[in-house]
PDB file of C-alpha atoms and ligand atoms in Angstrom:
ATOM      1  CA  UNK I   1      -5.629  -4.959 -11.770  1.00  0.00           C
ATOM      2  CA  UNK I   2      -5.555  -8.301 -10.045  1.00  0.00           C
ATOM      3  CA  UNK I   3      -5.608  -8.158  -6.277  1.00  0.00           C
ATOM      4  CA  UNK I   4      -2.789  -9.786  -4.392  1.00  0.00           C
ATOM      5  CA  UNK I   5      -3.014 -12.042  -1.363  1.00  0.00           C
ATOM      6  CA  UNK I   6      -0.132 -13.090   0.855  1.00  0.00           C
ATOM      7  CA  UNK I   7      -0.713 -16.491   2.448  1.00  0.00           C
ATOM      8  CA  UNK I   8       1.443 -17.181   5.517  1.00  0.00           C
ATOM      9  CA  UNK I   9       0.764 -20.795   6.437  1.00  0.00           C
ATOM     10  CA  UNK I  10       3.155 -23.588   7.380  1.00  0.00           C
ATOM     11  CA  UNK I  11       0.718 -26.421   6.644  1.00  0.00           C
ATOM     12  CA  UNK I  12       1.459 -27.351   3.064  1.00  0.00           C
ATOM     13  CA  UNK I  13      -1.899 -28.915   2.228  1.00  0.00           C
ATOM     14  CA  UNK I  14      -3.814 -25.946   3.553  1.00  0.00           C
ATOM     15  CA  UNK I  15      -1.450 -23.450   1.904  1.00  0.00           C
ATOM     16  CA  UNK I  16      -1.882 -25.179  -1.456  1.00  0.00           C
ATOM     17  CA  UNK I  17      -5.661 -25.417  -1.062  1.00  0.00           C
ATOM     18  CA  UNK I  18      -5.999 -21.738  -0.219  1.00  0.00           C
ATOM     19  CA  UNK I  19      -3.658 -20.781  -3.045  1.00  0.00           C
ATOM     20  CA  UNK I  20      -5.558 -22.879  -5.584  1.00  0.00           C
ATOM     21  CA  UNK I  21      -8.914 -21.401  -4.542  1.00  0.00           C
ATOM     22  CA  UNK I  22      -7.617 -17.834  -4.675  1.00  0.00           C
ATOM     23  CA  UNK I  23      -5.827 -18.257  -7.997  1.00  0.00           C
ATOM     24  CA  UNK I  24      -8.928 -19.880  -9.494  1.00  0.00           C
ATOM     25  CA  UNK I  25     -10.813 -16.734  -8.477  1.00  0.00           C
ATOM     26  CA  UNK I  26      -8.314 -14.448 -10.199  1.00  0.00           C
ATOM     27  CA  UNK I  27      -6.119 -13.397  -7.289  1.00  0.00           C
ATOM     28  CA  UNK I  28      -2.343 -13.267  -7.407  1.00  0.00           C
ATOM     29  CA  UNK I  29      -0.986 -15.268  -4.464  1.00  0.00           C
ATOM     30  CA  UNK I  30       2.325 -15.037  -2.632  1.00  0.00           C
ATOM     31  CA  UNK I  31       3.178 -17.870  -0.249  1.00  0.00           C
ATOM     32  CA  UNK I  32       5.256 -17.944   2.915  1.00  0.00           C
ATOM     33  CA  UNK I  33       5.888 -20.859   5.246  1.00  0.00           C
ATOM     34  CA  UNK I  34       6.910 -18.839   8.283  1.00  0.00           C
ATOM     35  CA  UNK I  35       6.520 -15.383   9.751  1.00  0.00           C
ATOM     36  CA  UNK I  36       9.822 -13.756   8.842  1.00  0.00           C
ATOM     37  CA  UNK I  37       9.472 -14.753   5.204  1.00  0.00           C
ATOM     38  CA  UNK I  38       5.878 -13.510   5.304  1.00  0.00           C
ATOM     39  CA  UNK I  39       6.853 -10.108   6.691  1.00  0.00           C
ATOM     40  CA  UNK I  40       9.540  -9.801   4.028  1.00  0.00           C
ATOM     41  CA  UNK I  41       7.032 -10.585   1.257  1.00  0.00           C
ATOM     42  CA  UNK I  42       4.532  -8.155   2.794  1.00  0.00           C
ATOM     43  CA  UNK I  43       7.095  -5.335   2.582  1.00  0.00           C
ATOM     44  CA  UNK I  44       8.081  -6.336  -0.938  1.00  0.00           C
ATOM     45  CA  UNK I  45       4.586  -6.639  -2.443  1.00  0.00           C
ATOM     46  CA  UNK I  46       2.194  -4.652  -0.190  1.00  0.00           C
ATOM     47  CA  UNK I  47      -0.641  -7.115  -0.916  1.00  0.00           C
ATOM     48  CA  UNK I  48      -4.311  -6.174  -0.614  1.00  0.00           C
ATOM     49  CA  UNK I  49      -4.754  -8.832   2.073  1.00  0.00           C
ATOM     50  CA  UNK I  50      -2.577 -11.003   4.313  1.00  0.00           C
ATOM     51  CA  UNK I  51      -3.926 -14.375   5.367  1.00  0.00           C
ATOM     52  CA  UNK I  52      -2.107 -15.182   8.600  1.00  0.00           C
ATOM     53  CA  UNK I  53      -2.073 -18.643  10.124  1.00  0.00           C
ATOM     54  CA  UNK I  54      -1.822 -18.152  13.877  1.00  0.00           C
ATOM     55  CA  UNK I  55       0.062 -21.372  14.509  1.00  0.00           C
ATOM     56  CA  UNK I  56       3.441 -21.030  12.827  1.00  0.00           C
ATOM     57  CA  UNK I  57       6.816 -22.508  13.776  1.00  0.00           C
ATOM     58  CA  UNK I  58       9.088 -19.981  15.449  1.00  0.00           C
ATOM     59  CA  UNK I  59       7.402 -16.578  15.473  1.00  0.00           C
ATOM     60  CA  UNK I  60       3.672 -17.331  15.596  1.00  0.00           C
ATOM     61  CA  UNK I  61       0.960 -15.486  13.712  1.00  0.00           C
ATOM     62  CA  UNK I  62       0.031 -13.259  16.645  1.00  0.00           C
ATOM     63  CA  UNK I  63       3.614 -12.060  17.089  1.00  0.00           C
ATOM     64  CA  UNK I  64       3.928 -11.610  13.328  1.00  0.00           C
ATOM     65  CA  UNK I  65       0.765  -9.492  13.257  1.00  0.00           C
ATOM     66  CA  UNK I  66       2.055  -7.339  16.106  1.00  0.00           C
ATOM     67  CA  UNK I  67       5.366  -6.913  14.260  1.00  0.00           C
ATOM     68  CA  UNK I  68       3.492  -5.928  11.107  1.00  0.00           C
ATOM     69  CA  UNK I  69       1.460  -3.321  13.000  1.00  0.00           C
ATOM     70  CA  UNK I  70       4.670  -1.797  14.366  1.00  0.00           C
ATOM     71  CA  UNK I  71       6.236  -1.478  10.898  1.00  0.00           C
ATOM     72  CA  UNK I  72       5.262   1.799   9.231  1.00  0.00           C
ATOM     73  CA  UNK I  73       5.737   0.370   5.730  1.00  0.00           C
ATOM     74  CA  UNK I  74       3.138  -2.369   6.189  1.00  0.00           C
ATOM     75  CA  UNK I  75       1.046  -1.476   9.258  1.00  0.00           C
ATOM     76  CA  UNK I  76      -1.903  -0.435   7.040  1.00  0.00           C
ATOM     77  CA  UNK I  77      -2.260  -3.869   5.408  1.00  0.00           C
ATOM     78  CA  UNK I  78      -5.418  -5.902   5.966  1.00  0.00           C
ATOM     79  CA  UNK I  79      -4.618  -9.001   8.025  1.00  0.00           C
ATOM     80  CA  UNK I  80      -7.057 -11.883   8.356  1.00  0.00           C
ATOM     81  CA  UNK I  81      -6.169 -14.610  10.839  1.00  0.00           C
ATOM     82  CA  UNK I  82      -6.532 -18.283  10.057  1.00  0.00           C
ATOM     83  CA  UNK I  83      -7.506 -19.931  13.323  1.00  0.00           C
ATOM     84  CA  UNK I  84      -7.531 -23.673  13.887  1.00  0.00           C
ATOM     85  CA  UNK I  85     -10.911 -24.893  15.111  1.00  0.00           C
ATOM     86  CA  UNK I  86     -13.605 -22.442  16.052  1.00  0.00           C
ATOM     87  CA  UNK I  87     -12.017 -21.332  19.289  1.00  0.00           C
ATOM     88  CA  UNK I  88     -13.524 -18.089  20.522  1.00  0.00           C
ATOM     89  CA  UNK I  89     -10.473 -17.327  22.606  1.00  0.00           C
ATOM     90  CA  UNK I  90      -8.233 -17.529  19.540  1.00  0.00           C
ATOM     91  CA  UNK I  91     -10.449 -15.169  17.619  1.00  0.00           C
ATOM     92  CA  UNK I  92     -10.493 -12.501  20.328  1.00  0.00           C
ATOM     93  CA  UNK I  93      -6.737 -12.811  20.746  1.00  0.00           C
ATOM     94  CA  UNK I  94      -6.295 -12.403  16.992  1.00  0.00           C
ATOM     95  CA  UNK I  95      -8.291  -9.179  16.951  1.00  0.00           C
ATOM     96  CA  UNK I  96      -6.412  -7.852  19.972  1.00  0.00           C
ATOM     97  CA  UNK I  97      -3.105  -8.581  18.224  1.00  0.00           C
ATOM     98  CA  UNK I  98      -4.201  -6.375  15.336  1.00  0.00           C
ATOM     99  CA  UNK I  99      -5.918  -8.715  12.906  1.00  0.00           C
ATOM    100  CA  UNK I 100      -8.853  -7.193  10.997  1.00  0.00           C
ATOM    101  CA  UNK I 101     -10.836 -10.418  11.015  1.00  0.00           C
ATOM    102  CA  UNK I 102     -10.492 -14.170  11.068  1.00  0.00           C
ATOM    103  CA  UNK I 103     -11.456 -17.303   9.216  1.00  0.00           C
ATOM    104  CA  UNK I 104     -11.577 -20.698  10.871  1.00  0.00           C
ATOM    105  CA  UNK I 105      -9.930 -23.850   9.606  1.00  0.00           C
ATOM    106  CA  UNK I 106     -10.857 -26.131   8.042  1.00  0.00           C
ATOM    107  CA  UNK I 107     -11.933 -23.517   5.517  1.00  0.00           C
ATOM    108  CA  UNK I 108     -15.246 -23.816   3.683  1.00  0.00           C
ATOM    109  CA  UNK I 109     -14.192 -24.085   0.042  1.00  0.00           C
ATOM    110  CA  UNK I 110     -17.595 -22.901  -1.182  1.00  0.00           C
ATOM    111  CA  UNK I 111     -17.562 -19.592   0.685  1.00  0.00           C
ATOM    112  CA  UNK I 112     -13.851 -18.911   1.166  1.00  0.00           C
ATOM    113  CA  UNK I 113     -13.074 -16.607  -1.774  1.00  0.00           C
ATOM    114  CA  UNK I 114     -16.316 -14.688  -1.282  1.00  0.00           C
ATOM    115  CA  UNK I 115     -15.289 -13.943   2.292  1.00  0.00           C
ATOM    116  CA  UNK I 116     -11.862 -12.820   1.113  1.00  0.00           C
ATOM    117  CA  UNK I 117     -13.500 -10.441  -1.377  1.00  0.00           C
ATOM    118  CA  UNK I 118     -15.752  -9.101   1.384  1.00  0.00           C
ATOM    119  CA  UNK I 119     -12.757  -8.389   3.627  1.00  0.00           C
ATOM    120  CA  UNK I 120     -10.995  -6.537   0.795  1.00  0.00           C
ATOM    121  CA  UNK I 121     -14.122  -4.522  -0.031  1.00  0.00           C
ATOM    122  CA  UNK I 122     -14.578  -3.605   3.611  1.00  0.00           C
ATOM    123  CA  UNK I 123     -10.955  -2.489   3.906  1.00  0.00           C
ATOM    124  CA  UNK I 124     -11.262  -0.337   0.790  1.00  0.00           C
ATOM    125  CA  UNK I 125     -14.472   1.252   2.092  1.00  0.00           C
ATOM    126  CA  UNK I 126     -12.751   2.120   5.348  1.00  0.00           C
ATOM    127  CA  UNK I 127      -9.809   3.870   3.672  1.00  0.00           C
ATOM    128  CA  UNK I 128     -11.876   6.056   1.347  1.00  0.00           C
TER     129      UNK I 128
HETATM  130 MN1  LIG D   1       0.089 -23.744  11.220  1.00  0.00          MN
END
């Protein structure tokens, strides 16, 4: 079965890039432009991984991750933060908010899908 990724990212170019890379690697991708839509899609599809941009209009990615962790239907989902620039503070804050890991933007197109697969494998190993 194909694994499913939910991409919550308001930047259209980055959302399309990530989607193209993931689909080219065989993933099914759901896209959201803001947090509320993302949380709704998370509940609807229960994807194997949520890619969460931290900088979103309205509810930001940190608040969305906290909301996800407080929702029994989706709190178990793997959430990987997308952080702009390699800011150490952002990364620590992401983990404290409940993210399982993070990737920094701009993403490295050569290694991106491999890292996504690693995060999914790690999450599966932790639940078995
Ligand atoms: Mn953004």
